[in-house]
Amino acid sequence: MFLQGDLQIMFDALFTIGAIDPVLKLDWAEVTKEMMANPQILSDAFQAINGCRGNRELLIQKLHRMDERSVNYIAMEVAREFCEFQDRKNLH
C-alpha cells in the first residue's frame, strides 16, 4: 500500500505535530524493519492517512491519535516519496 494524495499537505501536517525533526534523527533502517514486521499496523496507518483525502486538519487529528512508530514511518515514507519525485523531476 502507498500513500495517496498531496505530499506537501502530508508534510505540513507532520511538521505541525512535530514529527519531522525527530524522524531525521532516527535509524531509518531499524524503523523500517520494525514496521515490516508489523504489516497490519502499517496498513492501518496508511488507510487512515489516505482516508483523509488531503484534508489537513483531519490529517493532523489522525496523526495525533496514532502511535509514535506509525507516525515515524509515515514521515519517513513522505520523505522517501518526495525524494523519488525529485529524482524523476530531475531526470526530465
mmCIF file of N, CA, C and O in Angstrom:
data_model
loop_
_atom_site.group_PDB
_atom_site.id
_atom_site.type_symbol
_atom_site.label_atom_id
_atom_site.label_comp_id
_atom_site.label_asym_id
_atom_site.label_seq_id
_atom_site.Cartn_x
_atom_site.Cartn_y
_atom_site.Cartn_z
ATOM 1 N N MET A 1 0.844 -1.173 0.000
ATOM 2 C CA MET A 1 0.000 0.000 0.000
ATOM 3 C C MET A 1 0.895 1.244 0.000
ATOM 4 O O MET A 1 1.970 1.242 0.589
ATOM 5 N N PHE A 2 0.424 2.271 -0.676
ATOM 6 C CA PHE A 2 1.186 3.504 -0.791
ATOM 7 C C PHE A 2 0.377 4.677 -0.250
ATOM 8 O O PHE A 2 -0.845 4.623 -0.175
ATOM 9 N N LEU A 3 1.080 5.733 0.081
ATOM 10 C CA LEU A 3 0.409 6.972 0.446
ATOM 11 C C LEU A 3 -0.173 7.589 -0.802
ATOM 12 O O LEU A 3 0.441 7.547 -1.868
ATOM 13 N N GLN A 4 -1.344 8.166 -0.662
ATOM 14 C CA GLN A 4 -2.012 8.793 -1.796
ATOM 15 C C GLN A 4 -2.328 10.238 -1.442
ATOM 16 O O GLN A 4 -2.616 10.556 -0.298
ATOM 17 N N GLY A 5 -2.266 11.096 -2.437
ATOM 18 C CA GLY A 5 -2.650 12.480 -2.214
ATOM 19 C C GLY A 5 -1.474 13.430 -2.271
ATOM 20 O O GLY A 5 -0.389 13.086 -2.730
ATOM 21 N N ASP A 6 -1.702 14.623 -1.785
ATOM 22 C CA ASP A 6 -0.748 15.712 -1.848
ATOM 23 C C ASP A 6 0.321 15.551 -0.764
ATOM 24 O O ASP A 6 0.032 15.688 0.428
ATOM 25 N N LEU A 7 1.547 15.258 -1.188
ATOM 26 C CA LEU A 7 2.643 15.057 -0.231
ATOM 27 C C LEU A 7 2.925 16.315 0.578
ATOM 28 O O LEU A 7 3.308 16.231 1.743
ATOM 29 N N GLN A 8 2.740 17.473 -0.029
ATOM 30 C CA GLN A 8 3.009 18.718 0.694
ATOM 31 C C GLN A 8 2.047 18.887 1.866
ATOM 32 O O GLN A 8 2.453 19.284 2.956
ATOM 33 N N ILE A 9 0.782 18.540 1.670
ATOM 34 C CA ILE A 9 -0.191 18.619 2.761
ATOM 35 C C ILE A 9 0.183 17.633 3.860
ATOM 36 O O ILE A 9 0.116 17.952 5.051
ATOM 37 N N MET A 10 0.608 16.427 3.469
ATOM 38 C CA MET A 10 1.026 15.432 4.463
ATOM 39 C C MET A 10 2.244 15.926 5.235
ATOM 40 O O MET A 10 2.306 15.798 6.455
ATOM 41 N N PHE A 11 3.216 16.483 4.508
ATOM 42 C CA PHE A 11 4.404 17.016 5.165
ATOM 43 C C PHE A 11 4.020 18.126 6.138
ATOM 44 O O PHE A 11 4.496 18.153 7.283
ATOM 45 N N ASP A 12 3.160 19.037 5.707
ATOM 46 C CA ASP A 12 2.739 20.145 6.571
ATOM 47 C C ASP A 12 2.055 19.638 7.840
ATOM 48 O O ASP A 12 2.300 20.158 8.932
ATOM 49 N N ALA A 13 1.213 18.624 7.697
ATOM 50 C CA ALA A 13 0.537 18.047 8.867
ATOM 51 C C ALA A 13 1.555 17.395 9.807
ATOM 52 O O ALA A 13 1.496 17.589 11.034
ATOM 53 N N LEU A 14 2.502 16.661 9.256
ATOM 54 C CA LEU A 14 3.551 16.025 10.066
ATOM 55 C C LEU A 14 4.410 17.076 10.761
ATOM 56 O O LEU A 14 4.765 16.929 11.932
ATOM 57 N N PHE A 15 4.724 18.148 10.047
ATOM 58 C CA PHE A 15 5.521 19.232 10.627
ATOM 59 C C PHE A 15 4.755 19.902 11.761
ATOM 60 O O PHE A 15 5.315 20.197 12.817
ATOM 61 N N THR A 16 3.455 20.103 11.562
ATOM 62 C CA THR A 16 2.609 20.744 12.569
ATOM 63 C C THR A 16 2.608 19.973 13.886
ATOM 64 O O THR A 16 2.631 20.580 14.958
ATOM 65 N N ILE A 17 2.608 18.651 13.805
ATOM 66 C CA ILE A 17 2.581 17.863 15.042
ATOM 67 C C ILE A 17 3.984 17.591 15.592
ATOM 68 O O ILE A 17 4.139 16.911 16.599
ATOM 69 N N GLY A 18 5.000 18.123 14.923
ATOM 70 C CA GLY A 18 6.369 17.969 15.416
ATOM 71 C C GLY A 18 7.012 16.638 15.094
ATOM 72 O O GLY A 18 7.938 16.202 15.792
ATOM 73 N N ALA A 19 6.571 15.978 14.023
ATOM 74 C CA ALA A 19 7.078 14.642 13.701
ATOM 75 C C ALA A 19 8.308 14.652 12.797
ATOM 76 O O ALA A 19 8.979 13.627 12.687
ATOM 77 N N ILE A 20 8.616 15.760 12.159
ATOM 78 C CA ILE A 20 9.693 15.766 11.174
ATOM 79 C C ILE A 20 11.078 15.720 11.812
ATOM 80 O O ILE A 20 11.892 14.852 11.496
ATOM 81 N N ASP A 21 11.369 16.643 12.709
ATOM 82 C CA ASP A 21 12.708 16.695 13.313
ATOM 83 C C ASP A 21 13.112 15.393 14.012
ATOM 84 O O ASP A 21 14.229 14.909 13.801
ATOM 85 N N PRO A 22 12.242 14.797 14.827
ATOM 86 C CA PRO A 22 12.646 13.530 15.469
ATOM 87 C C PRO A 22 12.950 12.418 14.466
ATOM 88 O O PRO A 22 13.870 11.626 14.680
ATOM 89 N N VAL A 23 12.217 12.362 13.368
ATOM 90 C CA VAL A 23 12.426 11.308 12.374
ATOM 91 C C VAL A 23 13.781 11.454 11.691
ATOM 92 O O VAL A 23 14.420 10.463 11.349
ATOM 93 N N LEU A 24 14.235 12.676 11.540
ATOM 94 C CA LEU A 24 15.538 12.899 10.910
ATOM 95 C C LEU A 24 16.686 12.319 11.735
ATOM 96 O O LEU A 24 17.754 12.042 11.203
ATOM 97 N N LYS A 25 16.444 12.116 13.022
ATOM 98 C CA LYS A 25 17.485 11.608 13.923
ATOM 99 C C LYS A 25 17.420 10.093 14.123
ATOM 100 O O LYS A 25 18.262 9.530 14.798
ATOM 101 N N LEU A 26 16.424 9.453 13.550
ATOM 102 C CA LEU A 26 16.240 8.014 13.741
ATOM 103 C C LEU A 26 17.079 7.194 12.768
ATOM 104 O O LEU A 26 17.484 7.681 11.715
ATOM 105 N N ASP A 27 17.267 5.939 13.124
ATOM 106 C CA ASP A 27 17.864 4.952 12.222
ATOM 107 C C ASP A 27 16.727 4.412 11.358
ATOM 108 O O ASP A 27 15.931 3.586 11.791
ATOM 109 N N TRP A 28 16.641 4.920 10.134
ATOM 110 C CA TRP A 28 15.528 4.571 9.268
ATOM 111 C C TRP A 28 15.478 3.084 8.957
ATOM 112 O O TRP A 28 14.409 2.512 8.814
ATOM 113 N N ALA A 29 16.599 2.454 8.850
ATOM 114 C CA ALA A 29 16.624 1.015 8.567
ATOM 115 C C ALA A 29 15.956 0.243 9.704
ATOM 116 O O ALA A 29 15.194 -0.698 9.457
ATOM 117 N N GLU A 30 16.217 0.658 10.925
ATOM 118 C CA GLU A 30 15.631 -0.021 12.080
ATOM 119 C C GLU A 30 14.114 0.189 12.141
ATOM 120 O O GLU A 30 13.362 -0.750 12.377
ATOM 121 N N VAL A 31 13.667 1.409 11.925
ATOM 122 C CA VAL A 31 12.226 1.694 11.950
ATOM 123 C C VAL A 31 11.524 0.943 10.815
ATOM 124 O O VAL A 31 10.457 0.360 11.020
ATOM 125 N N THR A 32 12.131 0.916 9.641
ATOM 126 C CA THR A 32 11.555 0.202 8.506
ATOM 127 C C THR A 32 11.434 -1.287 8.819
ATOM 128 O O THR A 32 10.410 -1.916 8.531
ATOM 129 N N LYS A 33 12.466 -1.853 9.434
ATOM 130 C CA LYS A 33 12.449 -3.270 9.807
ATOM 131 C C LYS A 33 11.317 -3.558 10.797
ATOM 132 O O LYS A 33 10.592 -4.540 10.655
ATOM 133 N N GLU A 34 11.149 -2.681 11.776
ATOM 134 C CA GLU A 34 10.063 -2.841 12.754
ATOM 135 C C GLU A 34 8.696 -2.826 12.079
ATOM 136 O O GLU A 34 7.837 -3.648 12.381
ATOM 137 N N MET A 35 8.496 -1.864 11.198
ATOM 138 C CA MET A 35 7.199 -1.735 10.566
ATOM 139 C C MET A 35 6.931 -2.877 9.591
ATOM 140 O O MET A 35 5.797 -3.321 9.473
ATOM 141 N N MET A 36 7.944 -3.373 8.911
ATOM 142 C CA MET A 36 7.748 -4.507 8.005
ATOM 143 C C MET A 36 7.393 -5.768 8.794
ATOM 144 O O MET A 36 6.737 -6.670 8.264
ATOM 145 N N ALA A 37 7.804 -5.821 10.037
ATOM 146 C CA ALA A 37 7.451 -6.955 10.894
ATOM 147 C C ALA A 37 6.012 -6.844 11.396
ATOM 148 O O ALA A 37 5.470 -7.805 11.932
ATOM 149 N N ASN A 38 5.397 -5.671 11.218
ATOM 150 C CA ASN A 38 4.023 -5.427 11.671
ATOM 151 C C ASN A 38 3.201 -4.842 10.517
ATOM 152 O O ASN A 38 2.772 -3.687 10.582
ATOM 153 N N PRO A 39 2.958 -5.621 9.471
ATOM 154 C CA PRO A 39 2.291 -5.077 8.283
ATOM 155 C C PRO A 39 0.877 -4.560 8.550
ATOM 156 O O PRO A 39 0.428 -3.632 7.879
ATOM 157 N N GLN A 40 0.177 -5.114 9.525
ATOM 158 C CA GLN A 40 -1.188 -4.646 9.787
ATOM 159 C C GLN A 40 -1.179 -3.232 10.360
ATOM 160 O O GLN A 40 -2.016 -2.411 10.002
ATOM 161 N N ILE A 41 -0.206 -2.922 11.223
ATOM 162 C CA ILE A 41 -0.081 -1.564 11.766
ATOM 163 C C ILE A 41 0.196 -0.591 10.630
ATOM 164 O O ILE A 41 -0.401 0.484 10.551
ATOM 165 N N LEU A 42 1.089 -0.973 9.736
ATOM 166 C CA LEU A 42 1.440 -0.145 8.588
ATOM 167 C C LEU A 42 0.222 0.073 7.687
ATOM 168 O O LEU A 42 -0.080 1.204 7.292
ATOM 169 N N SER A 43 -0.496 -0.983 7.387
ATOM 170 C CA SER A 43 -1.679 -0.890 6.535
ATOM 171 C C SER A 43 -2.744 0.012 7.164
ATOM 172 O O SER A 43 -3.341 0.851 6.487
ATOM 173 N N ASP A 44 -2.977 -0.160 8.461
ATOM 174 C CA ASP A 44 -3.969 0.670 9.166
ATOM 175 C C ASP A 44 -3.576 2.139 9.127
ATOM 176 O O ASP A 44 -4.432 3.009 8.907
ATOM 177 N N ALA A 45 -2.289 2.426 9.318
ATOM 178 C CA ALA A 45 -1.810 3.812 9.300
ATOM 179 C C ALA A 45 -1.993 4.423 7.918
ATOM 180 O O ALA A 45 -2.481 5.552 7.784
ATOM 181 N N PHE A 46 -1.626 3.690 6.874
ATOM 182 C CA PHE A 46 -1.773 4.207 5.516
ATOM 183 C C PHE A 46 -3.243 4.413 5.168
ATOM 184 O O PHE A 46 -3.596 5.412 4.539
ATOM 185 N N GLN A 47 -4.112 3.493 5.568
ATOM 186 C CA GLN A 47 -5.542 3.644 5.300
ATOM 187 C C GLN A 47 -6.092 4.886 5.998
ATOM 188 O O GLN A 47 -6.890 5.623 5.416
ATOM 189 N N ALA A 48 -5.667 5.117 7.231
ATOM 190 C CA ALA A 48 -6.137 6.290 7.971
ATOM 191 C C ALA A 48 -5.705 7.578 7.282
ATOM 192 O O ALA A 48 -6.498 8.514 7.114
ATOM 193 N N ILE A 49 -4.449 7.631 6.843
ATOM 194 C CA ILE A 49 -3.925 8.825 6.180
ATOM 195 C C ILE A 49 -4.591 9.008 4.817
ATOM 196 O O ILE A 49 -5.031 10.111 4.471
ATOM 197 N N ASN A 50 -4.667 7.960 4.031
ATOM 198 C CA ASN A 50 -5.279 8.061 2.710
ATOM 199 C C ASN A 50 -6.762 8.415 2.799
ATOM 200 O O ASN A 50 -7.300 9.084 1.920
ATOM 201 N N GLY A 51 -7.413 8.000 3.868
ATOM 202 C CA GLY A 51 -8.827 8.298 4.060
ATOM 203 C C GLY A 51 -9.111 9.768 4.317
ATOM 204 O O GLY A 51 -10.251 10.214 4.185
ATOM 205 N N CYS A 52 -8.103 10.523 4.655
ATOM 206 C CA CYS A 52 -8.284 11.958 4.917
ATOM 207 C C CYS A 52 -8.460 12.753 3.633
ATOM 208 O O CYS A 52 -8.910 13.897 3.670
ATOM 209 N N ARG A 53 -8.081 12.183 2.516
ATOM 210 C CA ARG A 53 -8.257 12.794 1.199
ATOM 211 C C ARG A 53 -7.754 14.236 1.119
ATOM 212 O O ARG A 53 -8.401 15.121 0.574
ATOM 213 N N GLY A 54 -6.575 14.472 1.733
ATOM 214 C CA GLY A 54 -5.957 15.788 1.627
ATOM 215 C C GLY A 54 -6.471 16.835 2.610
ATOM 216 O O GLY A 54 -6.023 17.976 2.568
ATOM 217 N N ASN A 55 -7.359 16.459 3.491
ATOM 218 C CA ASN A 55 -7.880 17.397 4.489
ATOM 219 C C ASN A 55 -6.829 17.544 5.597
ATOM 220 O O ASN A 55 -6.645 16.654 6.423
ATOM 221 N N ARG A 56 -6.137 18.675 5.600
ATOM 222 C CA ARG A 56 -5.010 18.899 6.514
ATOM 223 C C ARG A 56 -5.415 18.759 7.984
ATOM 224 O O ARG A 56 -4.716 18.129 8.771
ATOM 225 N N GLU A 57 -6.528 19.341 8.354
ATOM 226 C CA GLU A 57 -6.968 19.280 9.754
ATOM 227 C C GLU A 57 -7.301 17.849 10.171
ATOM 228 O O GLU A 57 -6.963 17.430 11.280
ATOM 229 N N LEU A 58 -7.949 17.111 9.290
ATOM 230 C CA LEU A 58 -8.255 15.712 9.582
ATOM 231 C C LEU A 58 -6.969 14.894 9.667
ATOM 232 O O LEU A 58 -6.839 14.025 10.549
ATOM 233 N N LEU A 59 -6.004 15.176 8.787
ATOM 234 C CA LEU A 59 -4.704 14.502 8.857
ATOM 235 C C LEU A 59 -4.048 14.726 10.219
ATOM 236 O O LEU A 59 -3.535 13.785 10.840
ATOM 237 N N ILE A 60 -4.058 15.960 10.673
ATOM 238 C CA ILE A 60 -3.453 16.281 11.978
ATOM 239 C C ILE A 60 -4.151 15.503 13.084
ATOM 240 O O ILE A 60 -3.491 14.923 13.958
ATOM 241 N N GLN A 61 -5.480 15.456 13.054
ATOM 242 C CA GLN A 61 -6.229 14.706 14.070
ATOM 243 C C GLN A 61 -5.849 13.231 14.052
ATOM 244 O O GLN A 61 -5.609 12.620 15.103
ATOM 245 N N LYS A 62 -5.801 12.648 12.850
ATOM 246 C CA LYS A 62 -5.463 11.216 12.731
ATOM 247 C C LYS A 62 -4.034 10.943 13.206
ATOM 248 O O LYS A 62 -3.787 9.955 13.890
ATOM 249 N N LEU A 63 -3.109 11.817 12.846
ATOM 250 C CA LEU A 63 -1.715 11.640 13.262
ATOM 251 C C LEU A 63 -1.579 11.720 14.784
ATOM 252 O O LEU A 63 -0.806 10.971 15.377
ATOM 253 N N HIS A 64 -2.325 12.619 15.412
ATOM 254 C CA HIS A 64 -2.280 12.736 16.879
ATOM 255 C C HIS A 64 -2.755 11.461 17.560
ATOM 256 O O HIS A 64 -2.301 11.136 18.653
ATOM 257 N N ARG A 65 -3.665 10.737 16.913
ATOM 258 C CA ARG A 65 -4.222 9.511 17.502
ATOM 259 C C ARG A 65 -3.345 8.277 17.289
ATOM 260 O O ARG A 65 -3.545 7.252 17.915
ATOM 261 N N MET A 66 -2.389 8.382 16.369
ATOM 262 C CA MET A 66 -1.539 7.230 16.042
ATOM 263 C C MET A 66 -0.403 7.063 17.040
ATOM 264 O O MET A 66 0.028 8.020 17.671
ATOM 265 N N ASP A 67 0.075 5.833 17.098
ATOM 266 C CA ASP A 67 1.248 5.569 17.920
ATOM 267 C C ASP A 67 2.478 6.178 17.245
ATOM 268 O O ASP A 67 2.486 6.433 16.040
ATOM 269 N N GLU A 68 3.508 6.406 18.027
ATOM 270 C CA GLU A 68 4.716 7.082 17.552
ATOM 271 C C GLU A 68 5.388 6.339 16.399
ATOM 272 O O GLU A 68 5.859 6.954 15.444
ATOM 273 N N ARG A 69 5.421 5.014 16.467
ATOM 274 C CA ARG A 69 6.063 4.241 15.399
ATOM 275 C C ARG A 69 5.366 4.449 14.064
ATOM 276 O O ARG A 69 6.017 4.614 13.026
ATOM 277 N N SER A 70 4.045 4.460 14.072
ATOM 278 C CA SER A 70 3.296 4.662 12.831
ATOM 279 C C SER A 70 3.541 6.048 12.261
ATOM 280 O O SER A 70 3.733 6.209 11.054
ATOM 281 N N VAL A 71 3.535 7.047 13.121
ATOM 282 C CA VAL A 71 3.794 8.420 12.679
ATOM 283 C C VAL A 71 5.204 8.523 12.098
ATOM 284 O O VAL A 71 5.409 9.136 11.044
ATOM 285 N N ASN A 72 6.165 7.896 12.758
ATOM 286 C CA ASN A 72 7.544 7.923 12.254
ATOM 287 C C ASN A 72 7.634 7.290 10.875
ATOM 288 O O ASN A 72 8.305 7.816 9.987
ATOM 289 N N TYR A 73 6.956 6.177 10.687
ATOM 290 C CA TYR A 73 7.035 5.502 9.403
ATOM 291 C C TYR A 73 6.362 6.332 8.315
ATOM 292 O O TYR A 73 6.882 6.437 7.206
ATOM 293 N N ILE A 74 5.244 6.939 8.635
ATOM 294 C CA ILE A 74 4.572 7.795 7.655
ATOM 295 C C ILE A 74 5.472 8.966 7.280
ATOM 296 O O ILE A 74 5.607 9.305 6.097
ATOM 297 N N ALA A 75 6.112 9.577 8.265
ATOM 298 C CA ALA A 75 7.020 10.699 7.987
ATOM 299 C C ALA A 75 8.173 10.250 7.098
ATOM 300 O O ALA A 75 8.561 10.964 6.160
ATOM 301 N N MET A 76 8.720 9.075 7.358
ATOM 302 C CA MET A 76 9.806 8.559 6.521
ATOM 303 C C MET A 76 9.314 8.288 5.104
ATOM 304 O O MET A 76 10.008 8.575 4.139
ATOM 305 N N GLU A 77 8.119 7.748 4.992
ATOM 306 C CA GLU A 77 7.580 7.428 3.669
ATOM 307 C C GLU A 77 7.302 8.705 2.876
ATOM 308 O O GLU A 77 7.561 8.747 1.670
ATOM 309 N N VAL A 78 6.804 9.744 3.528
ATOM 310 C CA VAL A 78 6.600 11.029 2.846
ATOM 311 C C VAL A 78 7.944 11.554 2.342
ATOM 312 O O VAL A 78 8.059 12.000 1.197
ATOM 313 N N ALA A 79 8.967 11.464 3.174
ATOM 314 C CA ALA A 79 10.303 11.921 2.765
ATOM 315 C C ALA A 79 10.815 11.101 1.580
ATOM 316 O O ALA A 79 11.359 11.660 0.621
ATOM 317 N N ARG A 80 10.626 9.797 1.614
ATOM 318 C CA ARG A 80 11.068 8.941 0.505
ATOM 319 C C ARG A 80 10.350 9.304 -0.790
ATOM 320 O O ARG A 80 10.963 9.379 -1.857
ATOM 321 N N GLU A 81 9.045 9.500 -0.681
ATOM 322 C CA GLU A 81 8.277 9.818 -1.885
ATOM 323 C C GLU A 81 8.666 11.189 -2.438
ATOM 324 O O GLU A 81 8.698 11.377 -3.655
ATOM 325 N N PHE A 82 8.960 12.144 -1.554
ATOM 326 C CA PHE A 82 9.449 13.440 -2.014
ATOM 327 C C PHE A 82 10.759 13.262 -2.779
ATOM 328 O O PHE A 82 10.961 13.861 -3.836
ATOM 329 N N CYS A 83 11.649 12.442 -2.245
ATOM 330 C CA CYS A 83 12.932 12.198 -2.910
ATOM 331 C C CYS A 83 12.732 11.543 -4.277
ATOM 332 O O CYS A 83 13.378 11.937 -5.252
ATOM 333 N N GLU A 84 11.865 10.555 -4.344
ATOM 334 C CA GLU A 84 11.596 9.897 -5.617
ATOM 335 C C GLU A 84 11.005 10.876 -6.621
ATOM 336 O O GLU A 84 11.361 10.859 -7.796
ATOM 337 N N PHE A 85 10.126 11.749 -6.163
ATOM 338 C CA PHE A 85 9.535 12.763 -7.033
ATOM 339 C C PHE A 85 10.625 13.683 -7.577
ATOM 340 O O PHE A 85 10.674 13.982 -8.769
ATOM 341 N N GLN A 86 11.532 14.115 -6.708
ATOM 342 C CA GLN A 86 12.620 14.993 -7.127
ATOM 343 C C GLN A 86 13.529 14.297 -8.126
ATOM 344 O O GLN A 86 13.965 14.895 -9.098
ATOM 345 N N ASP A 87 13.799 13.006 -7.879
ATOM 346 C CA ASP A 87 14.643 12.246 -8.806
ATOM 347 C C ASP A 87 14.004 12.171 -10.183
ATOM 348 O O ASP A 87 14.665 12.358 -11.196
ATOM 349 N N ARG A 88 12.705 11.896 -10.233
ATOM 350 C CA ARG A 88 12.000 11.810 -11.533
ATOM 351 C C ARG A 88 11.982 13.178 -12.202
ATOM 352 O O ARG A 88 12.166 13.283 -13.407
ATOM 353 N N LYS A 89 11.752 14.215 -11.421
ATOM 354 C CA LYS A 89 11.699 15.578 -11.954
ATOM 355 C C LYS A 89 13.051 15.983 -12.531
ATOM 356 O O LYS A 89 13.125 16.606 -13.588
ATOM 357 N N ASN A 90 14.133 15.618 -11.858
ATOM 358 C CA ASN A 90 15.472 15.978 -12.315
ATOM 359 C C ASN A 90 15.909 15.191 -13.542
ATOM 360 O O ASN A 90 16.770 15.637 -14.292
ATOM 361 N N LEU A 91 15.347 14.023 -13.752
ATOM 362 C CA LEU A 91 15.699 13.210 -14.919
ATOM 363 C C LEU A 91 15.089 13.751 -16.196
ATOM 364 O O LEU A 91 15.580 13.504 -17.283
ATOM 365 N N HIS A 92 14.009 14.497 -16.082
ATOM 366 C CA HIS A 92 13.316 15.003 -17.282
ATOM 367 C C HIS A 92 13.757 16.376 -17.649
ATOM 368 O O HIS A 92 14.158 17.197 -17.078
#
